[in-house]
CSV table of C-alpha atoms in Angstrom, one decimal:
chain,number,residue,atom,x,y,z
H,1,UNK,CA,7.5,-8.6,24.6
H,2,UNK,CA,4.6,-9.1,22.3
H,3,UNK,CA,2.0,-7.4,23.4
H,4,UNK,CA,-1.4,-8.7,22.7
H,5,UNK,CA,-4.4,-5.2,22.2
H,6,UNK,CA,-7.4,-4.7,20.2
H,7,UNK,CA,-6.9,-2.7,16.9
H,8,UNK,CA,-9.0,-2.0,14.6
H,9,UNK,CA,-8.8,-3.8,11.5
H,10,UNK,CA,-9.9,-3.5,7.8
H,11,UNK,CA,-9.3,-6.7,5.7
H,12,UNK,CA,-10.5,-5.8,2.5
H,13,UNK,CA,-11.6,-1.6,0.9
H,14,UNK,CA,-15.6,-0.6,0.5
H,15,UNK,CA,-15.9,-3.3,4.1
H,16,UNK,CA,-16.4,-1.7,7.6
H,17,UNK,CA,-12.9,-2.1,10.6
H,18,UNK,CA,-13.3,-5.0,12.9
H,19,UNK,CA,-12.1,-4.8,16.0
H,20,UNK,CA,-9.7,-7.8,17.2
H,21,UNK,CA,-7.0,-9.4,18.7
H,22,UNK,CA,-3.5,-7.8,16.9
H,23,UNK,CA,-0.7,-9.4,17.8
H,24,UNK,CA,2.4,-5.5,18.1
H,25,UNK,CA,6.3,-7.2,17.5
H,26,UNK,CA,8.5,-5.4,20.0
H,27,UNK,CA,10.4,-2.4,18.8
H,28,UNK,CA,13.3,-3.9,16.8
H,29,UNK,CA,16.5,-0.6,16.3
H,30,UNK,CA,15.6,2.5,15.6
H,31,UNK,CA,11.7,1.6,17.2
H,32,UNK,CA,9.4,2.7,18.7
H,33,UNK,CA,6.3,1.2,20.5
H,34,UNK,CA,3.5,3.8,21.1
H,35,UNK,CA,0.9,3.3,23.9
H,36,UNK,CA,-2.2,5.7,21.2
H,37,UNK,CA,-4.6,7.6,23.8
H,38,UNK,CA,-6.1,9.5,20.7
H,39,UNK,CA,-6.5,8.9,17.4
H,40,UNK,CA,-8.3,12.0,14.5
H,41,UNK,CA,-9.8,10.2,12.0
H,42,UNK,CA,-9.5,12.0,9.1
H,43,UNK,CA,-10.0,10.9,4.4
H,44,UNK,CA,-7.8,9.9,4.2
H,45,UNK,CA,-8.1,6.6,5.2
H,46,UNK,CA,-11.6,6.5,4.5
H,47,UNK,CA,-9.3,6.8,0.4
H,48,UNK,CA,-7.9,3.4,1.3
H,49,UNK,CA,-11.1,1.7,2.6
H,50,UNK,CA,-12.5,3.7,-1.0
H,51,UNK,CA,-9.8,2.7,-2.7
H,52,UNK,CA,-9.1,6.6,-3.8
H,53,UNK,CA,-5.6,5.7,-1.8
H,54,UNK,CA,-4.2,2.2,-3.4
H,55,UNK,CA,-2.8,0.3,-0.1
H,56,UNK,CA,-1.8,-3.8,0.6
H,57,UNK,CA,-4.8,-6.3,2.8
H,58,UNK,CA,-4.8,-6.8,5.6
H,59,UNK,CA,-4.4,-3.0,7.0
H,60,UNK,CA,-4.1,-1.4,10.2
H,61,UNK,CA,-5.2,2.4,9.5
H,62,UNK,CA,-4.9,6.2,11.3
H,63,UNK,CA,-1.8,8.4,11.5
H,64,UNK,CA,-3.5,11.0,13.0
H,65,UNK,CA,-2.2,10.2,17.0
H,66,UNK,CA,-1.0,11.2,20.0
H,67,UNK,CA,0.2,8.9,23.1
H,68,UNK,CA,3.2,7.3,25.4
H,69,UNK,CA,6.0,5.6,24.5
H,70,UNK,CA,5.7,1.9,26.1
H,71,UNK,CA,9.5,1.2,25.5
H,72,UNK,CA,11.9,1.3,22.7
H,73,UNK,CA,14.6,-0.6,20.8
H,74,UNK,CA,18.2,-0.2,20.0
H,75,UNK,CA,19.7,3.2,19.5
H,76,UNK,CA,16.7,5.0,20.3
H,77,UNK,CA,18.1,8.6,21.4
H,78,UNK,CA,15.5,10.9,21.6
H,79,UNK,CA,12.5,9.2,23.6
H,80,UNK,CA,11.9,6.8,25.9
H,81,UNK,CA,9.8,5.2,27.9
H,82,UNK,CA,6.7,6.9,29.2
H,83,UNK,CA,7.2,10.4,26.9
H,84,UNK,CA,4.6,11.9,25.9
H,85,UNK,CA,4.4,11.8,21.5
H,86,UNK,CA,3.2,12.4,18.4
H,87,UNK,CA,3.3,10.0,16.0
H,88,UNK,CA,5.3,11.3,12.4
H,89,UNK,CA,3.2,10.0,8.9
H,90,UNK,CA,6.1,12.1,6.9
H,91,UNK,CA,9.3,11.4,9.1
H,92,UNK,CA,12.7,13.3,9.2
H,93,UNK,CA,15.7,11.1,8.7
H,94,UNK,CA,18.1,13.8,9.3
H,95,UNK,CA,20.3,11.8,6.1
H,96,UNK,CA,18.4,12.2,3.3
H,97,UNK,CA,18.4,14.5,0.2
H,98,UNK,CA,15.2,16.2,0.7
H,99,UNK,CA,15.6,16.2,5.0
H,100,UNK,CA,18.9,18.3,3.8
H,101,UNK,CA,17.7,20.6,1.5
H,102,UNK,CA,16.1,23.3,3.7
H,103,UNK,CA,12.5,23.7,0.7
H,104,UNK,CA,11.6,19.9,1.5
H,105,UNK,CA,10.0,18.0,3.7
H,106,UNK,CA,8.9,14.8,2.2
H,107,UNK,CA,11.1,11.8,3.9
H,108,UNK,CA,12.2,9.9,1.0
H,109,UNK,CA,11.9,7.0,4.1
H,110,UNK,CA,7.9,8.0,4.8
H,111,UNK,CA,5.8,4.9,3.1
H,112,UNK,CA,3.9,7.1,0.6
H,113,UNK,CA,7.2,5.5,-1.6
H,114,UNK,CA,8.1,2.9,-2.4
H,115,UNK,CA,7.1,0.1,0.5
H,116,UNK,CA,3.8,0.6,1.8
H,117,UNK,CA,2.6,-1.7,4.4
H,118,UNK,CA,6.0,-2.5,5.7
H,119,UNK,CA,8.4,-0.7,8.3
H,120,UNK,CA,12.1,0.4,7.0
H,121,UNK,CA,13.3,-3.3,6.9
H,122,UNK,CA,10.6,-4.2,4.8
H,123,UNK,CA,8.3,-6.2,7.8
H,124,UNK,CA,5.0,-6.1,9.8
H,125,UNK,CA,4.8,-5.5,13.2
H,126,UNK,CA,1.6,-6.4,13.7
H,127,UNK,CA,-0.3,-10.5,13.8
H,128,UNK,CA,-3.7,-10.9,13.7
H,129,UNK,CA,-5.2,-14.9,13.4
H,130,UNK,CA,-1.2,-16.0,12.0
H,131,UNK,CA,-1.8,-13.3,9.3
H,132,UNK,CA,0.6,-10.3,9.0
H,133,UNK,CA,-1.2,-7.3,9.1
H,134,UNK,CA,0.2,-3.5,7.3
H,135,UNK,CA,1.3,-0.9,8.5
H,136,UNK,CA,-0.1,2.3,7.0
H,137,UNK,CA,2.0,5.6,6.9
H,138,UNK,CA,5.1,4.4,9.4
H,139,UNK,CA,2.2,4.8,11.4
H,140,UNK,CA,-0.9,2.4,11.9
H,141,UNK,CA,-2.7,4.7,15.5
H,142,UNK,CA,-6.1,2.9,15.3
H,143,UNK,CA,-4.3,-0.2,17.4
H,144,UNK,CA,-3.9,0.1,20.9
H,145,UNK,CA,-0.6,-0.1,20.7
H,146,UNK,CA,1.7,0.8,16.7
H,147,UNK,CA,5.3,0.4,17.2
H,148,UNK,CA,7.2,3.4,14.4
H,149,UNK,CA,10.7,4.7,13.2
H,150,UNK,CA,12.0,6.1,15.3
H,151,UNK,CA,12.3,8.6,12.5
H,152,UNK,CA,8.8,8.3,12.6
H,153,UNK,CA,8.4,10.1,16.6
H,154,UNK,CA,8.5,13.6,17.9
H,155,UNK,CA,8.7,13.9,21.5
H,156,UNK,CA,6.0,16.6,23.1
H,157,UNK,CA,4.8,18.6,26.3
H,158,UNK,CA,4.5,16.5,29.1
H,159,UNK,CA,1.5,18.6,29.6
H,160,UNK,CA,-0.4,18.9,26.3
H,161,UNK,CA,-3.8,17.3,26.5
H,162,UNK,CA,-2.8,14.4,23.9
H,163,UNK,CA,-7.0,14.2,23.2
H,164,UNK,CA,-6.6,17.9,22.0
H,165,UNK,CA,-3.4,18.0,20.0
H,166,UNK,CA,-3.7,14.3,18.4
H,167,UNK,CA,-5.0,16.4,15.3
H,168,UNK,CA,-1.4,18.3,15.1
H,169,UNK,CA,0.0,14.3,13.9
H,170,UNK,CA,-1.8,15.6,10.8
H,171,UNK,CA,-5.3,18.3,10.0
H,172,UNK,CA,-4.9,20.6,11.7
H,173,UNK,CA,-0.7,21.0,10.5
H,174,UNK,CA,-1.3,20.3,7.4
H,175,UNK,CA,-4.3,22.7,6.1
H,176,UNK,CA,-2.3,24.9,9.3
H,177,UNK,CA,1.2,24.9,7.6
H,178,UNK,CA,0.0,24.5,3.8
H,179,UNK,CA,-1.4,28.6,4.4
H,180,UNK,CA,2.5,29.1,5.9
H,181,UNK,CA,5.1,27.2,5.4
H,182,UNK,CA,3.8,25.7,1.4
H,183,UNK,CA,1.5,29.7,0.6
H,184,UNK,CA,3.8,31.8,2.2
H,185,UNK,CA,0.8,33.7,2.7
H,186,UNK,CA,0.8,37.8,3.3
H,187,UNK,CA,-0.5,40.2,5.5
H,188,UNK,CA,-3.2,42.1,3.5
H,189,UNK,CA,-3.6,39.0,0.2
H,190,UNK,CA,-6.7,37.6,-0.4
H,191,UNK,CA,-7.4,33.8,-0.5
H,192,UNK,CA,-9.5,31.2,-1.2
H,193,UNK,CA,-10.1,27.6,0.2
H,194,UNK,CA,-12.3,24.6,-1.0
H,195,UNK,CA,-13.0,22.8,1.2
H,196,UNK,CA,-13.9,22.8,5.2
H,197,UNK,CA,-13.5,19.6,7.0
H,198,UNK,CA,-10.6,19.5,9.5
H,199,UNK,CA,-7.9,20.4,7.2
H,200,UNK,CA,-10.0,23.2,5.3
H,201,UNK,CA,-10.9,24.7,8.4
H,202,UNK,CA,-7.6,25.0,9.6
H,203,UNK,CA,-5.7,26.7,6.5
H,204,UNK,CA,-8.2,29.3,7.2
H,205,UNK,CA,-6.8,29.6,10.6
H,206,UNK,CA,-3.4,29.9,8.8
H,207,UNK,CA,-3.9,32.4,6.4
H,208,UNK,CA,-5.7,34.7,9.7
H,209,UNK,CA,-3.0,34.0,11.3
H,210,UNK,CA,-0.5,35.5,7.9
H,211,UNK,CA,-2.3,38.0,8.4
H,212,UNK,CA,-5.0,37.3,5.2
H,213,UNK,CA,-7.2,40.5,4.7
H,214,UNK,CA,-9.9,38.4,2.4
H,215,UNK,CA,-10.2,34.8,3.1
H,216,UNK,CA,-12.8,33.3,0.4
H,217,UNK,CA,-14.4,29.6,2.1
H,218,UNK,CA,-16.1,27.2,-0.7
H,219,UNK,CA,-18.0,24.4,0.3
H,220,UNK,CA,-21.2,22.3,-1.1
H,221,UNK,CA,-22.4,22.4,3.0
H,222,UNK,CA,-23.5,25.5,4.4
H,223,UNK,CA,-23.4,23.4,7.7
H,224,UNK,CA,-19.9,24.1,7.4
H,225,UNK,CA,-19.9,28.0,6.6
H,226,UNK,CA,-20.8,29.0,10.5
H,227,UNK,CA,-17.3,26.9,12.0
H,228,UNK,CA,-15.0,28.7,9.0
H,229,UNK,CA,-15.8,32.3,9.5
H,230,UNK,CA,-15.6,31.5,13.8
H,231,UNK,CA,-11.9,31.0,12.3
H,232,UNK,CA,-11.3,33.8,10.4
H,233,UNK,CA,-13.4,33.0,7.1
H,234,UNK,CA,-14.4,36.3,4.4
H,235,UNK,CA,-16.3,34.8,2.7
H,236,UNK,CA,-18.7,32.2,2.5
H,237,UNK,CA,-19.9,30.3,-1.0
H,238,UNK,CA,-22.1,27.3,-2.1
H,239,UNK,CA,-21.3,26.6,-5.9
H,240,UNK,CA,-24.3,24.7,-6.2
H,241,UNK,CA,-25.7,28.3,-5.8
H,242,UNK,CA,-24.4,29.2,-8.7
H,243,UNK,CA,-25.6,29.3,-12.7
H,244,UNK,CA,-21.7,30.1,-14.1
H,245,UNK,CA,-18.6,28.3,-13.2
H,246,UNK,CA,-17.0,29.0,-9.5
H,247,UNK,CA,-13.2,29.9,-11.1
H,248,UNK,CA,-15.7,32.2,-12.5
H,249,UNK,CA,-17.5,33.4,-9.7
H,250,UNK,CA,-13.9,33.6,-7.5
H,251,UNK,CA,-13.0,35.6,-10.4
H,252,UNK,CA,-15.5,38.7,-10.2
H,253,UNK,CA,-15.7,38.4,-6.4
H,254,UNK,CA,-12.3,39.8,-6.0
H,255,UNK,CA,-11.8,42.2,-9.0
H,256,UNK,CA,-9.5,39.3,-11.5
H,257,UNK,CA,-8.3,36.6,-8.9
H,258,UNK,CA,-7.1,35.5,-5.1
H,259,UNK,CA,-3.8,35.9,-5.0
H,260,UNK,CA,-3.6,32.5,-3.2
H,261,UNK,CA,-6.3,29.8,-3.3
H,262,UNK,CA,-6.2,26.4,-1.5
H,263,UNK,CA,-8.2,23.1,-2.9
H,264,UNK,CA,-7.9,21.3,0.5
H,265,UNK,CA,-10.3,18.2,-0.3
H,266,UNK,CA,-8.9,16.1,-3.0
H,267,UNK,CA,-11.3,16.4,-6.2
H,268,UNK,CA,-9.5,16.7,-9.8
H,269,UNK,CA,-12.0,18.7,-10.9
H,270,UNK,CA,-11.7,20.9,-7.5
H,271,UNK,CA,-7.8,21.6,-8.2
H,272,UNK,CA,-8.6,23.0,-12.1
H,273,UNK,CA,-10.8,25.3,-10.3
H,274,UNK,CA,-8.7,26.9,-7.5
H,275,UNK,CA,-5.9,27.0,-9.8
H,276,UNK,CA,-7.9,29.2,-12.8
H,277,UNK,CA,-9.3,31.9,-10.0
H,278,UNK,CA,-6.1,32.5,-8.6
H,279,UNK,CA,-4.4,35.6,-10.0
H,280,UNK,CA,-3.2,35.2,-14.1
H,281,UNK,CA,0.2,36.5,-13.4
H,282,UNK,CA,1.3,35.9,-9.4
H,283,UNK,CA,-1.5,34.0,-7.9
H,284,UNK,CA,0.0,30.3,-6.4
H,285,UNK,CA,-2.8,27.8,-5.9
H,286,UNK,CA,-1.7,24.7,-2.9
H,287,UNK,CA,-3.2,21.5,-3.4
H,288,UNK,CA,-3.3,20.4,-0.1
H,289,UNK,CA,-6.4,17.2,-0.5
H,290,UNK,CA,-4.8,13.7,-1.8
H,291,UNK,CA,-5.4,13.5,-5.4
H,292,UNK,CA,-8.1,9.8,-5.6
H,293,UNK,CA,-6.0,7.3,-7.5
H,294,UNK,CA,-4.9,6.6,-11.7
H,295,UNK,CA,-7.0,9.9,-12.6
H,296,UNK,CA,-5.7,12.6,-14.5
H,297,UNK,CA,-5.9,16.7,-14.2
H,298,UNK,CA,-6.5,18.2,-18.3
H,299,UNK,CA,-6.2,21.5,-18.0
H,300,UNK,CA,-5.8,24.6,-20.9
H,301,UNK,CA,-1.3,25.2,-19.7
H,302,UNK,CA,-2.1,29.0,-20.6
H,303,UNK,CA,-3.5,28.8,-16.8
H,304,UNK,CA,0.4,28.6,-15.8
H,305,UNK,CA,1.9,30.6,-19.5
H,306,UNK,CA,0.5,33.6,-17.6
H,307,UNK,CA,2.5,32.9,-15.0
H,308,UNK,CA,0.2,30.6,-12.5
H,309,UNK,CA,2.3,28.7,-9.7
H,310,UNK,CA,0.5,25.2,-9.3
H,311,UNK,CA,2.0,23.6,-5.6
H,312,UNK,CA,1.3,20.2,-3.2
H,313,UNK,CA,1.8,20.3,0.0
H,314,UNK,CA,2.2,17.3,2.5
H,315,UNK,CA,1.7,17.5,6.3
H,316,UNK,CA,2.3,21.6,5.7
H,317,UNK,CA,5.4,21.8,4.2
H,318,UNK,CA,7.0,21.0,7.9
H,319,UNK,CA,10.1,18.9,8.6
H,320,UNK,CA,7.8,17.3,11.4
H,321,UNK,CA,10.4,16.5,13.7
H,322,UNK,CA,10.9,18.9,14.3
H,323,UNK,CA,8.0,21.1,13.5
H,324,UNK,CA,5.3,18.9,16.0
H,325,UNK,CA,7.6,20.0,18.8
H,326,UNK,CA,6.8,23.4,18.2
H,327,UNK,CA,3.3,23.3,17.5
H,328,UNK,CA,2.1,21.4,21.0
H,329,UNK,CA,4.3,24.3,22.0
H,330,UNK,CA,2.4,27.0,20.6
H,331,UNK,CA,-0.8,25.4,20.7
H,332,UNK,CA,-0.4,25.5,25.0
H,333,UNK,CA,0.9,29.4,24.0
H,334,UNK,CA,-2.1,30.0,22.2
H,335,UNK,CA,-1.0,30.5,19.5
H,336,UNK,CA,-4.6,28.8,17.8
H,337,UNK,CA,-7.2,26.6,18.8
H,338,UNK,CA,-8.1,23.2,18.6
H,339,UNK,CA,-11.7,23.1,20.0
H,340,UNK,CA,-13.4,24.1,16.9
H,341,UNK,CA,-11.9,21.0,14.8
H,342,UNK,CA,-13.4,18.5,17.4
H,343,UNK,CA,-17.1,18.0,16.4
H,344,UNK,CA,-17.7,14.3,18.5
H,345,UNK,CA,-15.5,12.3,20.9
H,346,UNK,CA,-16.4,8.9,21.1
H,347,UNK,CA,-15.0,5.0,22.8
H,348,UNK,CA,-11.9,3.4,19.7
H,349,UNK,CA,-14.6,0.9,19.4
H,350,UNK,CA,-16.6,2.8,17.9
H,351,UNK,CA,-14.6,3.5,15.1
H,352,UNK,CA,-17.3,2.7,12.9
H,353,UNK,CA,-19.5,5.3,13.6
H,354,UNK,CA,-17.0,7.6,13.3
H,355,UNK,CA,-16.2,7.3,9.3
H,356,UNK,CA,-20.0,7.1,9.0
H,357,UNK,CA,-20.2,11.1,10.6
H,358,UNK,CA,-17.4,11.7,8.5
H,359,UNK,CA,-18.9,10.5,5.1
H,360,UNK,CA,-21.8,12.3,6.2
H,361,UNK,CA,-20.7,16.0,6.8
H,362,UNK,CA,-21.1,15.8,10.3
């Protein structure tokens, strides 16, 4: 059956979402239709609105969510109707080169590649006012119902509170994994985290869980500092309080640079600052924030020649289908907290207000 439901459709860039009635087609072979129960707002969604992440329009955004399986297509074996699930914007097909390699997690089936906005078969499951509507990152969670490929959904503990664990669909896992999986922070090490949004705070939690002895949190919004300290930051600094470049401040504070640095904003100047502030020979810097479209980085290659490593991390380096159920289980065991990452809970029809709160740093 086609389901008619409400969705937040973005018709064009730099415009508010429009709450529309959409038709959601039934799942095809190896596809799953999900009733979305809770979704988070992430800066990556906002990057599409601003044009920093280029996607086709009209589109249904959203990629950090939790829900319940409504129906499944032919051949689906990993989930059944009624299961609690988290959609995965980084799928895990289990068959491509990356999925078969223990070192990587960016499945070749991801929407970040060639098929932006479409299901793996090259079509869409959404229609609005007679027009096809594009998917976002293979998930599209700003809707009452969505359709995802079976490789892009993970079954989770039925007792898990969906309004909390939806954050494991992106923000929390991305930050926490950047520290634990990508950087592999060691006990006693020194870390710097640029950007203290939900993902940056999750990096702080990951560094603390790994046993870092010093975690320096960097943000131009000092209102973020109290929460960063609550979650494990040992120092909080605002670049606007200093005359000299922030990487020089960090080199002085740490006697030669941090062991690990994380850029969790998505600005090219902070990416180079994060690289420059890590120790010249064995420092590791991880890019976690989505880089803006059409911008290039210019930097002194000596920064890398002396031995620093520069890495990127998507979804915290986790193999999604394997890791998400385990992360939910860890949350249920109280291994980590999610409540501090939730600042507001709104009815989803107020999604435009939610994005205003994001843009004003609240």
